[in-house]
PDB file of C-alpha atoms in Angstrom:
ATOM      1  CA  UNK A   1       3.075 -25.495   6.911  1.00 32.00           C
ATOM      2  CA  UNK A   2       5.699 -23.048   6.991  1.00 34.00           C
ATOM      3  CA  UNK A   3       6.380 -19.394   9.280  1.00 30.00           C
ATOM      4  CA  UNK A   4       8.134 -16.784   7.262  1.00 34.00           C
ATOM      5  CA  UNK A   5       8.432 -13.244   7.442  1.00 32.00           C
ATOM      6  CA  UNK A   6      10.751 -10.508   5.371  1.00 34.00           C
ATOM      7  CA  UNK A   7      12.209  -7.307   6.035  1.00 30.00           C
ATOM      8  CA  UNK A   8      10.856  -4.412   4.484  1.00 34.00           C
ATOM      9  CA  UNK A   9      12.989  -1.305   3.183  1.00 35.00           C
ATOM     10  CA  UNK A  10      14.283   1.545   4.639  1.00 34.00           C
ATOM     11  CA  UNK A  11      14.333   5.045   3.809  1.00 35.00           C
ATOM     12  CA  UNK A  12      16.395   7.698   3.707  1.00 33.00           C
ATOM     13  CA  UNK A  13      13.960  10.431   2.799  1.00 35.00           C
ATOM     14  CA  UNK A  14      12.695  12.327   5.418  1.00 37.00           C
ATOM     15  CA  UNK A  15       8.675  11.364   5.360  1.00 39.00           C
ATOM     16  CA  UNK A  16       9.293   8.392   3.824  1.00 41.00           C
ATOM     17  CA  UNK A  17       6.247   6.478   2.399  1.00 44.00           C
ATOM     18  CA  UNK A  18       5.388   3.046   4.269  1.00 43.00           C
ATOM     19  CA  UNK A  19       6.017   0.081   2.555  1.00 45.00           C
ATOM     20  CA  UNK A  20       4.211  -3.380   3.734  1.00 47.00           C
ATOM     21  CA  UNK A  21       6.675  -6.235   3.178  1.00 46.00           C
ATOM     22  CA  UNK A  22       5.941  -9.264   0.932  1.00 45.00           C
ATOM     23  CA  UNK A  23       4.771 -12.340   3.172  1.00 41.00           C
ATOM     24  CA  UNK A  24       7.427 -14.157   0.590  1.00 35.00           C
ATOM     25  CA  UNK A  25      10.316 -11.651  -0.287  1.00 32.00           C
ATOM     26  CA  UNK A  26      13.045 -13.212  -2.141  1.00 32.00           C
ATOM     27  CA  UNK A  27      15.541 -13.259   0.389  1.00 31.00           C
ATOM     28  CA  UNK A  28      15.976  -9.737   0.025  1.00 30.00           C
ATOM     29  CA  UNK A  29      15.646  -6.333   0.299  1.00 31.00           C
ATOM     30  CA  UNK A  30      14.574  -5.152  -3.000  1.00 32.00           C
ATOM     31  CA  UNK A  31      17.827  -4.599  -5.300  1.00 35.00           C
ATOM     32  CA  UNK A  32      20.097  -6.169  -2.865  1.00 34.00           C
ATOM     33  CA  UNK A  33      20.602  -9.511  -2.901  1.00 38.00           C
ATOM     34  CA  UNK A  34      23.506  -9.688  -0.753  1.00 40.00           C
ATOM     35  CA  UNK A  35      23.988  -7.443   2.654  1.00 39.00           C
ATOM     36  CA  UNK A  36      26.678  -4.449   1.940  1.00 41.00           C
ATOM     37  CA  UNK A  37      29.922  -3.977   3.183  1.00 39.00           C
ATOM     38  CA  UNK A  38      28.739  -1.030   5.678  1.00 38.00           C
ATOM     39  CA  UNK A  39      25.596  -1.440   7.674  1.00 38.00           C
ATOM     40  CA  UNK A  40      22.855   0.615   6.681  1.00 39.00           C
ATOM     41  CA  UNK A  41      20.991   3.277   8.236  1.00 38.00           C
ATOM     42  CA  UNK A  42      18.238   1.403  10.857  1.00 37.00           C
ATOM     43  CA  UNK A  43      14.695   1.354   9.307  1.00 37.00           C
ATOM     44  CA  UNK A  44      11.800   3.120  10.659  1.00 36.00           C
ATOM     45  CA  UNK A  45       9.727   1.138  13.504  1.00 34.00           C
ATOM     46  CA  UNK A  46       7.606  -1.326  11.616  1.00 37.00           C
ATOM     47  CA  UNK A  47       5.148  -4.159  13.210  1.00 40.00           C
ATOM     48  CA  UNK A  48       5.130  -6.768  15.835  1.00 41.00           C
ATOM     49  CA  UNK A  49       7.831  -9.438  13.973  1.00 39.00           C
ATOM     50  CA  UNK A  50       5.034 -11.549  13.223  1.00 47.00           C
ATOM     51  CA  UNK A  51       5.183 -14.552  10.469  1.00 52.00           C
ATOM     52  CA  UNK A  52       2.172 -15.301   8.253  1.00 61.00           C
ATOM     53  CA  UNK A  53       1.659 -18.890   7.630  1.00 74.00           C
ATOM     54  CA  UNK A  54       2.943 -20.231   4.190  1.00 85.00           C
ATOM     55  CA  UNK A  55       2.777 -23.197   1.775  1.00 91.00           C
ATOM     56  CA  UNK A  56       5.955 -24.661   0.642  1.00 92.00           C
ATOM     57  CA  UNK A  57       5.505 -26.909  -2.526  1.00 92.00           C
ATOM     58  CA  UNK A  58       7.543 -28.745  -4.757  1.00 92.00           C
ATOM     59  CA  UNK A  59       6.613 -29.313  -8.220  1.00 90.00           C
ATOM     60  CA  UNK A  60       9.169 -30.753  -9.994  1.00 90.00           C
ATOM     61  CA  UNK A  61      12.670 -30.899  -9.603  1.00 91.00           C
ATOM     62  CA  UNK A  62      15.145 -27.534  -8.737  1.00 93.00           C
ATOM     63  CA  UNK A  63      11.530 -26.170  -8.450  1.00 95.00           C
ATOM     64  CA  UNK A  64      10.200 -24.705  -5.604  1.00 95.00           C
ATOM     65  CA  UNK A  65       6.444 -22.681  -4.746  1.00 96.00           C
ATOM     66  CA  UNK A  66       5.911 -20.956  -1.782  1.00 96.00           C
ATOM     67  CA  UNK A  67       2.119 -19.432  -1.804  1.00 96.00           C
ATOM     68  CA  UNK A  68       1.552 -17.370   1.671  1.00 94.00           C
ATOM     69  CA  UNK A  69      -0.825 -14.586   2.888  1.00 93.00           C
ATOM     70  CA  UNK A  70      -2.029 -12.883   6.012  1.00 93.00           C
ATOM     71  CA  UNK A  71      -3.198  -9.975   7.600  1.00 93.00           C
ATOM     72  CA  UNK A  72      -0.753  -7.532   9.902  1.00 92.00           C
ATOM     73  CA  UNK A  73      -1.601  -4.076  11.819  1.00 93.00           C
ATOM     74  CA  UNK A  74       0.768  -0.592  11.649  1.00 93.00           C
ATOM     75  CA  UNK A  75       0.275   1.592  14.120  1.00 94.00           C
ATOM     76  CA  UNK A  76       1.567   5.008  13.031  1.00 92.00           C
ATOM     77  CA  UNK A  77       5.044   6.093  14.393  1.00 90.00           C
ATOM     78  CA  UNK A  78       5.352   9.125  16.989  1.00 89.00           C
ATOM     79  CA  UNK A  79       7.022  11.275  13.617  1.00 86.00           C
ATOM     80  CA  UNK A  80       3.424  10.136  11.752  1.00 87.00           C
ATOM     81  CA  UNK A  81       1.490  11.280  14.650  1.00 89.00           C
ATOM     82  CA  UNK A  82       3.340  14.302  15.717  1.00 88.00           C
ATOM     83  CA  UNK A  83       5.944  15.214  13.238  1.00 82.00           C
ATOM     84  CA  UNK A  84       6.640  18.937  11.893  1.00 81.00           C
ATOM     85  CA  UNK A  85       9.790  18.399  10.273  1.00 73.00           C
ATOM     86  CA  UNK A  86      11.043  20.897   8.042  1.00 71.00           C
ATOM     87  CA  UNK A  87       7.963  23.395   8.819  1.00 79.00           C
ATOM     88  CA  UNK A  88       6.395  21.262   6.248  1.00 83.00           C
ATOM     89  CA  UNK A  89       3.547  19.175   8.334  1.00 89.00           C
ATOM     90  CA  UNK A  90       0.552  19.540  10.554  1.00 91.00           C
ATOM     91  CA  UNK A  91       0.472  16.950  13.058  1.00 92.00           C
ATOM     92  CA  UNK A  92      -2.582  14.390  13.383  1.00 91.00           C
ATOM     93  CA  UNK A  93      -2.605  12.603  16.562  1.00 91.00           C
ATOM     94  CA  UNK A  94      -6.053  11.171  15.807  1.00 91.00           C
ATOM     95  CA  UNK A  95      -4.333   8.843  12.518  1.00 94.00           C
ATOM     96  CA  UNK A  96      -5.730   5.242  13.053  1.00 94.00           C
ATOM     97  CA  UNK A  97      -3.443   2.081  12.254  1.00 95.00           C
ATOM     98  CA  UNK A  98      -3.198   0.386   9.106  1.00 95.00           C
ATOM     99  CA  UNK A  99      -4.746  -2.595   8.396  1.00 95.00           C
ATOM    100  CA  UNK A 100      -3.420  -4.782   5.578  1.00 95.00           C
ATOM    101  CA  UNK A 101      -3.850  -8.054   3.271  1.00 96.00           C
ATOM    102  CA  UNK A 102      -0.809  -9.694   2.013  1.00 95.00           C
ATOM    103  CA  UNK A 103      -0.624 -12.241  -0.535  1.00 96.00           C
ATOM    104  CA  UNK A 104       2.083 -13.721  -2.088  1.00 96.00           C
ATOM    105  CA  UNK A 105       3.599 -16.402  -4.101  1.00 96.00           C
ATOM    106  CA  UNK A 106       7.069 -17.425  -4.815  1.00 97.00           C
ATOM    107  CA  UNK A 107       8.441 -19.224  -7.390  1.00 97.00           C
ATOM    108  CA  UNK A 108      11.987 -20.521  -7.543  1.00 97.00           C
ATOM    109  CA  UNK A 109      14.344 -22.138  -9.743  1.00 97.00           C
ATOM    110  CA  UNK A 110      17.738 -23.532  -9.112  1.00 95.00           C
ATOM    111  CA  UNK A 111      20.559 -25.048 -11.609  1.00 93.00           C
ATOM    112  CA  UNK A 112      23.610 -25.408  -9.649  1.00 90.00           C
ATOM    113  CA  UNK A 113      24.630 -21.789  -8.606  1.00 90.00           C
ATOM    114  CA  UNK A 114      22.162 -19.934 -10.422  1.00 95.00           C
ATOM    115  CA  UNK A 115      19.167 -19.101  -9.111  1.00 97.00           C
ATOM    116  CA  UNK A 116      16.307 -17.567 -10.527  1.00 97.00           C
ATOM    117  CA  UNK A 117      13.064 -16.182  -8.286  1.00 97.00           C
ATOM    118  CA  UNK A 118       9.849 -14.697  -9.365  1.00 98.00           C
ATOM    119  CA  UNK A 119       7.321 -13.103  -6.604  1.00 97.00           C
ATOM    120  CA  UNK A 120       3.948 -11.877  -7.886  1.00 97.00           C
ATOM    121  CA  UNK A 121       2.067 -10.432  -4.840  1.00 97.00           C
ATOM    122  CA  UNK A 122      -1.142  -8.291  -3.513  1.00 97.00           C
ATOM    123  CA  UNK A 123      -1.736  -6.038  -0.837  1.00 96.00           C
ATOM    124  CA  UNK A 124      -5.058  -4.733   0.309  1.00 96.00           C
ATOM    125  CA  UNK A 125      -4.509  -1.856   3.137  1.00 96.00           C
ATOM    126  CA  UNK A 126      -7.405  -0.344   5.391  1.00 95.00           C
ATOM    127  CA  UNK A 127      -6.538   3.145   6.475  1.00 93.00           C
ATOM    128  CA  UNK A 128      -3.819   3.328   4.627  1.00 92.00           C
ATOM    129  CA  UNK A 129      -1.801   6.187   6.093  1.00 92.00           C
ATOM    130  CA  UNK A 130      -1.178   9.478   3.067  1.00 92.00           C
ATOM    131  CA  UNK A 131      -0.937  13.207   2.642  1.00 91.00           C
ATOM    132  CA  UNK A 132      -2.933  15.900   1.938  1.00 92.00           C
ATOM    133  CA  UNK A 133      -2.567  19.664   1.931  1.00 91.00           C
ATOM    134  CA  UNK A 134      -4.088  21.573   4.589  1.00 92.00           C
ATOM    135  CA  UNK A 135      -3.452  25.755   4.176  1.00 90.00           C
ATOM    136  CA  UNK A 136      -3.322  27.130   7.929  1.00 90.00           C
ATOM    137  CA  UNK A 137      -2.840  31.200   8.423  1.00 88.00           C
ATOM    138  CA  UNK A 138      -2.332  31.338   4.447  1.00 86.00           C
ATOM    139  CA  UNK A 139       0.783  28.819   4.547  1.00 89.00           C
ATOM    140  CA  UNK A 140       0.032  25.343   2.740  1.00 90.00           C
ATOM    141  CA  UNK A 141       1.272  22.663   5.127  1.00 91.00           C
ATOM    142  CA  UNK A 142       1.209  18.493   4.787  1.00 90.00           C
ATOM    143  CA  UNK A 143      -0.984  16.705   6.970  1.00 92.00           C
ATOM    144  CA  UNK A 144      -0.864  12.544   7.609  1.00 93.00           C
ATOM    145  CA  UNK A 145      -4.521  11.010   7.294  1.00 94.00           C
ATOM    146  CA  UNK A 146      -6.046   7.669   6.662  1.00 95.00           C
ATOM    147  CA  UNK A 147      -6.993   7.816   3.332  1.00 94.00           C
ATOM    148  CA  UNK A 148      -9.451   5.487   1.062  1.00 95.00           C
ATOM    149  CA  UNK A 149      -8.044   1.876   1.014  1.00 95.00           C
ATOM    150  CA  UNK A 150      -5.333   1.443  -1.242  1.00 96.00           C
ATOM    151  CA  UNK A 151      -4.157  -1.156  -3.128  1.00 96.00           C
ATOM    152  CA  UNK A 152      -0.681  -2.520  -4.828  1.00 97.00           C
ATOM    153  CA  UNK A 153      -0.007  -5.414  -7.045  1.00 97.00           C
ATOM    154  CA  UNK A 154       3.460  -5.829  -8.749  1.00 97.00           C
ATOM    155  CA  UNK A 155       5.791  -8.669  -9.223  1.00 97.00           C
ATOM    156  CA  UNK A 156       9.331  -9.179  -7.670  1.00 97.00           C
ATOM    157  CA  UNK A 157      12.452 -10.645  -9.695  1.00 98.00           C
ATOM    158  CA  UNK A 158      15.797 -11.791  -8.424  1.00 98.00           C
ATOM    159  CA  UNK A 159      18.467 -13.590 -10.211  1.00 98.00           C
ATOM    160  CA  UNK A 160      21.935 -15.046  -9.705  1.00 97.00           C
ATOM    161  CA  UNK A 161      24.438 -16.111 -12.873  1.00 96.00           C
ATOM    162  CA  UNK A 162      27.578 -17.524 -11.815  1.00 95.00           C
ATOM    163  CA  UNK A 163      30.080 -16.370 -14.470  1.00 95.00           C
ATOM    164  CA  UNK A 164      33.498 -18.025 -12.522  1.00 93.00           C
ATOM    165  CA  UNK A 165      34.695 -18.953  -9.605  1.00 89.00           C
ATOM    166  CA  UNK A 166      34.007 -16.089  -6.674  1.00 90.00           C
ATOM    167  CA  UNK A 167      32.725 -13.801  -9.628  1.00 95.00           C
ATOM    168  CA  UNK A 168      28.094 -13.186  -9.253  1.00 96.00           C
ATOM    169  CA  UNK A 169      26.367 -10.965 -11.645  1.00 97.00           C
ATOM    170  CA  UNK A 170      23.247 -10.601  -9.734  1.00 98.00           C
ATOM    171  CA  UNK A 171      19.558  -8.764 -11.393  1.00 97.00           C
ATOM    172  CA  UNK A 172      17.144  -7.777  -9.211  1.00 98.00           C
ATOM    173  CA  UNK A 173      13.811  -5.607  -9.779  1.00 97.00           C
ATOM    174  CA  UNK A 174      10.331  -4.786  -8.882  1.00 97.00           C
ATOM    175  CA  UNK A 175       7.491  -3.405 -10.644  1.00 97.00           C
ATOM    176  CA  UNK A 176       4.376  -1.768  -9.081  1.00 97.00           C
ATOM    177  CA  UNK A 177       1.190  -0.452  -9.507  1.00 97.00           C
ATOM    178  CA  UNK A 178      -0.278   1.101  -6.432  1.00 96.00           C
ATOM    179  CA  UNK A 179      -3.392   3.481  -6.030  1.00 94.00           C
ATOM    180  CA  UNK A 180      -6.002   4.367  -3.930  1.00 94.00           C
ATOM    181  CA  UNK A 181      -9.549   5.270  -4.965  1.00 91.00           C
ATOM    182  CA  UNK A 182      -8.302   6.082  -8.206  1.00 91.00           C
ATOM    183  CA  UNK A 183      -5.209   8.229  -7.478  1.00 91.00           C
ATOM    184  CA  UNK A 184      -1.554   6.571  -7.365  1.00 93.00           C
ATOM    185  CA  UNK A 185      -0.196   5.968  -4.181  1.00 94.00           C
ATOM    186  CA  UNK A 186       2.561   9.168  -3.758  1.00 94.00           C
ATOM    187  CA  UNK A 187       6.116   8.615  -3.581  1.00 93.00           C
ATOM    188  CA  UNK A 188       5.647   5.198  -4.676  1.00 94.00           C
ATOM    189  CA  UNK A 189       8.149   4.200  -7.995  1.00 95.00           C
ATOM    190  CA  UNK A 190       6.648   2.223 -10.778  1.00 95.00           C
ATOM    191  CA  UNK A 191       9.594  -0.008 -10.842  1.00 96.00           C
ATOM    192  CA  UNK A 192      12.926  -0.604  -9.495  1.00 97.00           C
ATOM    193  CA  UNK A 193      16.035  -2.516 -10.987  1.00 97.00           C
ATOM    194  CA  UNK A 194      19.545  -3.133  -9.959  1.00 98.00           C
ATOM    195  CA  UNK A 195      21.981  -4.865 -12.028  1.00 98.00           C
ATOM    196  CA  UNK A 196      25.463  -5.603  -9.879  1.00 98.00           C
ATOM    197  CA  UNK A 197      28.635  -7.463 -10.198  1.00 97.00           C
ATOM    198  CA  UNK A 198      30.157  -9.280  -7.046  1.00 96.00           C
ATOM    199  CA  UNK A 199      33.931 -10.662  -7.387  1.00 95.00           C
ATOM    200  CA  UNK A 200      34.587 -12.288  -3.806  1.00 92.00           C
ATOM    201  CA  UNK A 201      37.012 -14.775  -4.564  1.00 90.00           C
ATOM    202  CA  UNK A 202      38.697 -17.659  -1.986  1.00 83.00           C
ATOM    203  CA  UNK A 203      41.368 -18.301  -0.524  1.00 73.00           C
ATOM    204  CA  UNK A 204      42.689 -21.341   1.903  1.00 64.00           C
ATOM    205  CA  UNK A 205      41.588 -19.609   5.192  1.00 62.00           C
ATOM    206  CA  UNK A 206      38.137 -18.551   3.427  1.00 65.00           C
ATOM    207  CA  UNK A 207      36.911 -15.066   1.382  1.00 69.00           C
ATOM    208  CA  UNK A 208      40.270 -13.012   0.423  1.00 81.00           C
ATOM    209  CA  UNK A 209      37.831 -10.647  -0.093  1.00 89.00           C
ATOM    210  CA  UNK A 210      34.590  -8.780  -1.248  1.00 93.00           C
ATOM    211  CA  UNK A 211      34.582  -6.443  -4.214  1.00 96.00           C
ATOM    212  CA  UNK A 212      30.968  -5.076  -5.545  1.00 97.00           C
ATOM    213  CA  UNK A 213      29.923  -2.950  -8.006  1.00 98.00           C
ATOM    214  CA  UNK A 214      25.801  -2.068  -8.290  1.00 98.00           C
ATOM    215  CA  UNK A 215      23.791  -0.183 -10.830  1.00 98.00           C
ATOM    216  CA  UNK A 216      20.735   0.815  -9.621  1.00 97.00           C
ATOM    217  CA  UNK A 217      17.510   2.235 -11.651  1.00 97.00           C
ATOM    218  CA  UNK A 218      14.644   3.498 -10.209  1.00 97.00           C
ATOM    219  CA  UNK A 219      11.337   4.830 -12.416  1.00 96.00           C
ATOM    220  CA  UNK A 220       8.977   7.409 -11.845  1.00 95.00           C
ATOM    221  CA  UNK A 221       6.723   8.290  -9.072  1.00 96.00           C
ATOM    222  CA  UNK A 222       4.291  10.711  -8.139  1.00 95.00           C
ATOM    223  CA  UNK A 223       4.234  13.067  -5.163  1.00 94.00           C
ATOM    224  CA  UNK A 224       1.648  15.735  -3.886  1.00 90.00           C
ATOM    225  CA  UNK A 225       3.076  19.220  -4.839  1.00 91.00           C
ATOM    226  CA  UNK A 226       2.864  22.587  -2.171  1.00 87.00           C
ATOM    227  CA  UNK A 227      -0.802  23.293  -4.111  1.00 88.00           C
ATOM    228  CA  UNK A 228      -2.270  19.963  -3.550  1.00 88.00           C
ATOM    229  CA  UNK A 229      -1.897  18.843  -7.254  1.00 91.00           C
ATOM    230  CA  UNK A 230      -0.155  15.501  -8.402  1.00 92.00           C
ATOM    231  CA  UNK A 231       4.011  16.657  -9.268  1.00 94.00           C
ATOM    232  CA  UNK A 232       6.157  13.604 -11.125  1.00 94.00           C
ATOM    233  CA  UNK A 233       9.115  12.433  -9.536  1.00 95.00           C
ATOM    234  CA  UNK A 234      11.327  12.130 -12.094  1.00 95.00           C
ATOM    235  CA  UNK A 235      13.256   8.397 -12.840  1.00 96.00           C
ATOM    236  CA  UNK A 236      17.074   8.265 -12.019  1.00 96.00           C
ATOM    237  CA  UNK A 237      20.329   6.120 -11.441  1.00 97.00           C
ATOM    238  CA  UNK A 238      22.273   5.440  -8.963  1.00 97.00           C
ATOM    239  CA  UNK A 239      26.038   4.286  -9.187  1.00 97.00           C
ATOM    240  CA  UNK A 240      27.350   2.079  -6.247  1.00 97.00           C
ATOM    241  CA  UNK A 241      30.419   0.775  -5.072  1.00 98.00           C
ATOM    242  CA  UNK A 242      31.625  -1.676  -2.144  1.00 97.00           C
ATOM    243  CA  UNK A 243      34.643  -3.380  -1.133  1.00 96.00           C
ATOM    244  CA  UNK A 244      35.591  -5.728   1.805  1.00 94.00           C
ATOM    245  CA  UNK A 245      38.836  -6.947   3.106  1.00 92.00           C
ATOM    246  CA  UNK A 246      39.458  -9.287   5.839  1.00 90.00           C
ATOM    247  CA  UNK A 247      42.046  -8.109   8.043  1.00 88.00           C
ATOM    248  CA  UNK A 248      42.617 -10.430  10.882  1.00 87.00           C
ATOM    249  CA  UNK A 249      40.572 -12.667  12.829  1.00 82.00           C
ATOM    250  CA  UNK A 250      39.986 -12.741  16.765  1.00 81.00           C
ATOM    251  CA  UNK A 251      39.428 -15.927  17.940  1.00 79.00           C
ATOM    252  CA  UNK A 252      36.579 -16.988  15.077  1.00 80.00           C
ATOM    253  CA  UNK A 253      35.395 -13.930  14.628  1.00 83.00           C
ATOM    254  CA  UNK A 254      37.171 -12.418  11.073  1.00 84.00           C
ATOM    255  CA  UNK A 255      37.704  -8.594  11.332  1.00 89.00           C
ATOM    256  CA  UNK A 256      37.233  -6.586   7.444  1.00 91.00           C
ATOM    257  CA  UNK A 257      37.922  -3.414   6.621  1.00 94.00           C
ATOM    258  CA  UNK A 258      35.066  -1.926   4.981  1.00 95.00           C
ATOM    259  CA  UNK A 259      34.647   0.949   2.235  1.00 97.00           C
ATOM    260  CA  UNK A 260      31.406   2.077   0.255  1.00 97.00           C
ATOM    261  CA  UNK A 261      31.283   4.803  -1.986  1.00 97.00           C
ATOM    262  CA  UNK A 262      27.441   5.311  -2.479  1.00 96.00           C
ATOM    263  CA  UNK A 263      26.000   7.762  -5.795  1.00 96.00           C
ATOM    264  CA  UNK A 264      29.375   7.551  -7.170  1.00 96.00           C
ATOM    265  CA  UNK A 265      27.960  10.108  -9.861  1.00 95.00           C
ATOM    266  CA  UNK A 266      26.323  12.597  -7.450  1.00 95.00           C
ATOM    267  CA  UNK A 267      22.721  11.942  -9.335  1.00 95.00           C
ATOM    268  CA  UNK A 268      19.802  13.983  -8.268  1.00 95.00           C
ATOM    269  CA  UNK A 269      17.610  11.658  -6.713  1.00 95.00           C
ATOM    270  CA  UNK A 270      14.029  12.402  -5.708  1.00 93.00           C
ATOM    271  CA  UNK A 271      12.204  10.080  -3.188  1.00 93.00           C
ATOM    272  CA  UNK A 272       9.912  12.816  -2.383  1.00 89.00           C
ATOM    273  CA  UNK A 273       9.266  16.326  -3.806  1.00 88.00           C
ATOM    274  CA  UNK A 274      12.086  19.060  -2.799  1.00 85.00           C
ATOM    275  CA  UNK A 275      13.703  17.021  -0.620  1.00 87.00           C
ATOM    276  CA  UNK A 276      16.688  15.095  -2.864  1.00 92.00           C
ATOM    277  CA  UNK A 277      18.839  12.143  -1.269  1.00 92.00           C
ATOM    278  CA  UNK A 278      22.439  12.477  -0.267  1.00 91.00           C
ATOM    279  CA  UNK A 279      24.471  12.845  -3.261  1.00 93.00           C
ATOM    280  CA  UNK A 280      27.832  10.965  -3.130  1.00 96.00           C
ATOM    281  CA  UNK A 281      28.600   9.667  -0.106  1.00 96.00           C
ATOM    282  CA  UNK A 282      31.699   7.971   1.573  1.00 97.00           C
ATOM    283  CA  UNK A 283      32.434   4.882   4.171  1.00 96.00           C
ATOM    284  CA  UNK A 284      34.338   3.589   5.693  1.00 96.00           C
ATOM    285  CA  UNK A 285      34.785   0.893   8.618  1.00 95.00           C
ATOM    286  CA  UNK A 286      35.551  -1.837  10.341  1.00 92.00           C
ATOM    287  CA  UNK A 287      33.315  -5.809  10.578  1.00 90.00           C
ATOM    288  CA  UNK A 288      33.186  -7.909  13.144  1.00 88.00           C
ATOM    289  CA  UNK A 289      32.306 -11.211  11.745  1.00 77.00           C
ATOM    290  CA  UNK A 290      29.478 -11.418   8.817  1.00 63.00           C
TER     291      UNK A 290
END
């Protein structure tokens, strides 16, 4: 028997929906198989770093199966309890945790450098935490409650084609169907893809250095509009580029220089209703190791 555990997403919007990780993600956050140049922003406070137990099989050769499952507790964050950002939301201090079935399993193929992983999984959450409209002295605010249990089943896909030496094109996706007594789960996208291109060639002392270019898709979604109805998020694409240079190294740590040029096409992106993410955006910085 195996321990694993994965780390689940971030986001950048500002009441960002809660995603439960995979008990089995494919080495990965979803459409990014390998860390950026720049770190990004720290995700919200999750759960107790707790690994459900896992089977690792092998059925034949280059093959490998990993079935896992388990059940894991979110207690809401101080924003979910108390938050009024933006005007927009009534707290609820009296918001229970979440309680949540995982299931999972993995499937992987190798052939030399490519690799090729497919993730079917299941999620069963108990209090799931949503929104709802609540109109206080005539103004329609957002309000955090544990609504009916919800659940998501989707499939995760993550490949890597060696095309030369130093040079990855990598595909990575999701797709999702998520609802809760009959309604879909809100700012929840039916699928995700990213399609990227890593060139980080060799030298004699080791990487000469990282260039990366992503192209990232991401479907529709639904979202609870200012009168309580169901609004669509619509799809969009996101252009994304990332470069690395070593510069020196200190001791055996190396030092890079780091650039990122995220949205390079300034698309309108919608986690969540009104509230768009940052349009093109520039980095830049310095490594230490990694």
């Amino acid at each position: 028997m195996l321990h694993r555990h994965s780390i689940p997403r971030g986001s950048s919007c500002e009441s960002h929906p809660v995603r439960w990780p995979r008990c089995c993600w494919p080495a990965l956050p979803i459409c990014r198989p390998k860390p950026s140049p720049l770190p990004s922003p720290p995700p919200p406070i999750w759960w107790p770093r707790t690994s459900p137990p896992a089977l690792a099989l092998k059925p034949a050769d280059r093959v490998s199966l990993t079935i896992s499952g388990g059940r894991r507790n979110r207690f809401p964050s101080a924003r979910e309890l108390f938050g009024e950002a933006l005007g927009r939301f009534l707290p609820n201090p009296a918001l229970l945790p979440e309680q949540a079935w995982l299931a999972d399993a993995e499937l992987g193929w190798r052939a030399g450098r490519f690799t090729l992983t497919l993730t079917p999984f299941w999620q069963r959450v108990q209090g799931s935490i949503g929104q709802r409209i609540v109109r206080v002295n005539e103004v329609n605010l957002r309000q955090r409650f544990n609504q009916a249990p919800a659940t998501s089943i989707g499939i995760d896909a993550a490949m890597q084609v060696p095309l030369a030496d130093g040079l990855t094109l990598e595909l990575t996706g999701t797709a999702l169907d998520a609802s809760s007594a009959g309604q879909p789960l809100l700012q929840r996208p039916a699928h995700e893809a990213m399609l990227a291109l890593d060139w980080a060639p060799k030298s004699g002392l080791g990487e000469a250095f990282d260039l990366r270019a992503e192209l990232r898709r991401i479907g529709p979604a639904r979202d609870l509009a200012a009168d309580g109805s169901l609004a669509r998020l619509a799809p969009a694409t996101e252009f994304n580029l990332r470069a690395r240079v070593p510069v020196l190294r200190l001791g055996k740590a190396q030092l890079s220089a780091t650039a990122a040029i995220d949205n390079l096409t300034n698309a309108v992106i919608l986690p969540q209703l009104g509230l768009p993410q940052p349009g093109r955006s520039i980095r830049i910085g310095l490594i230490v190791g990694g």
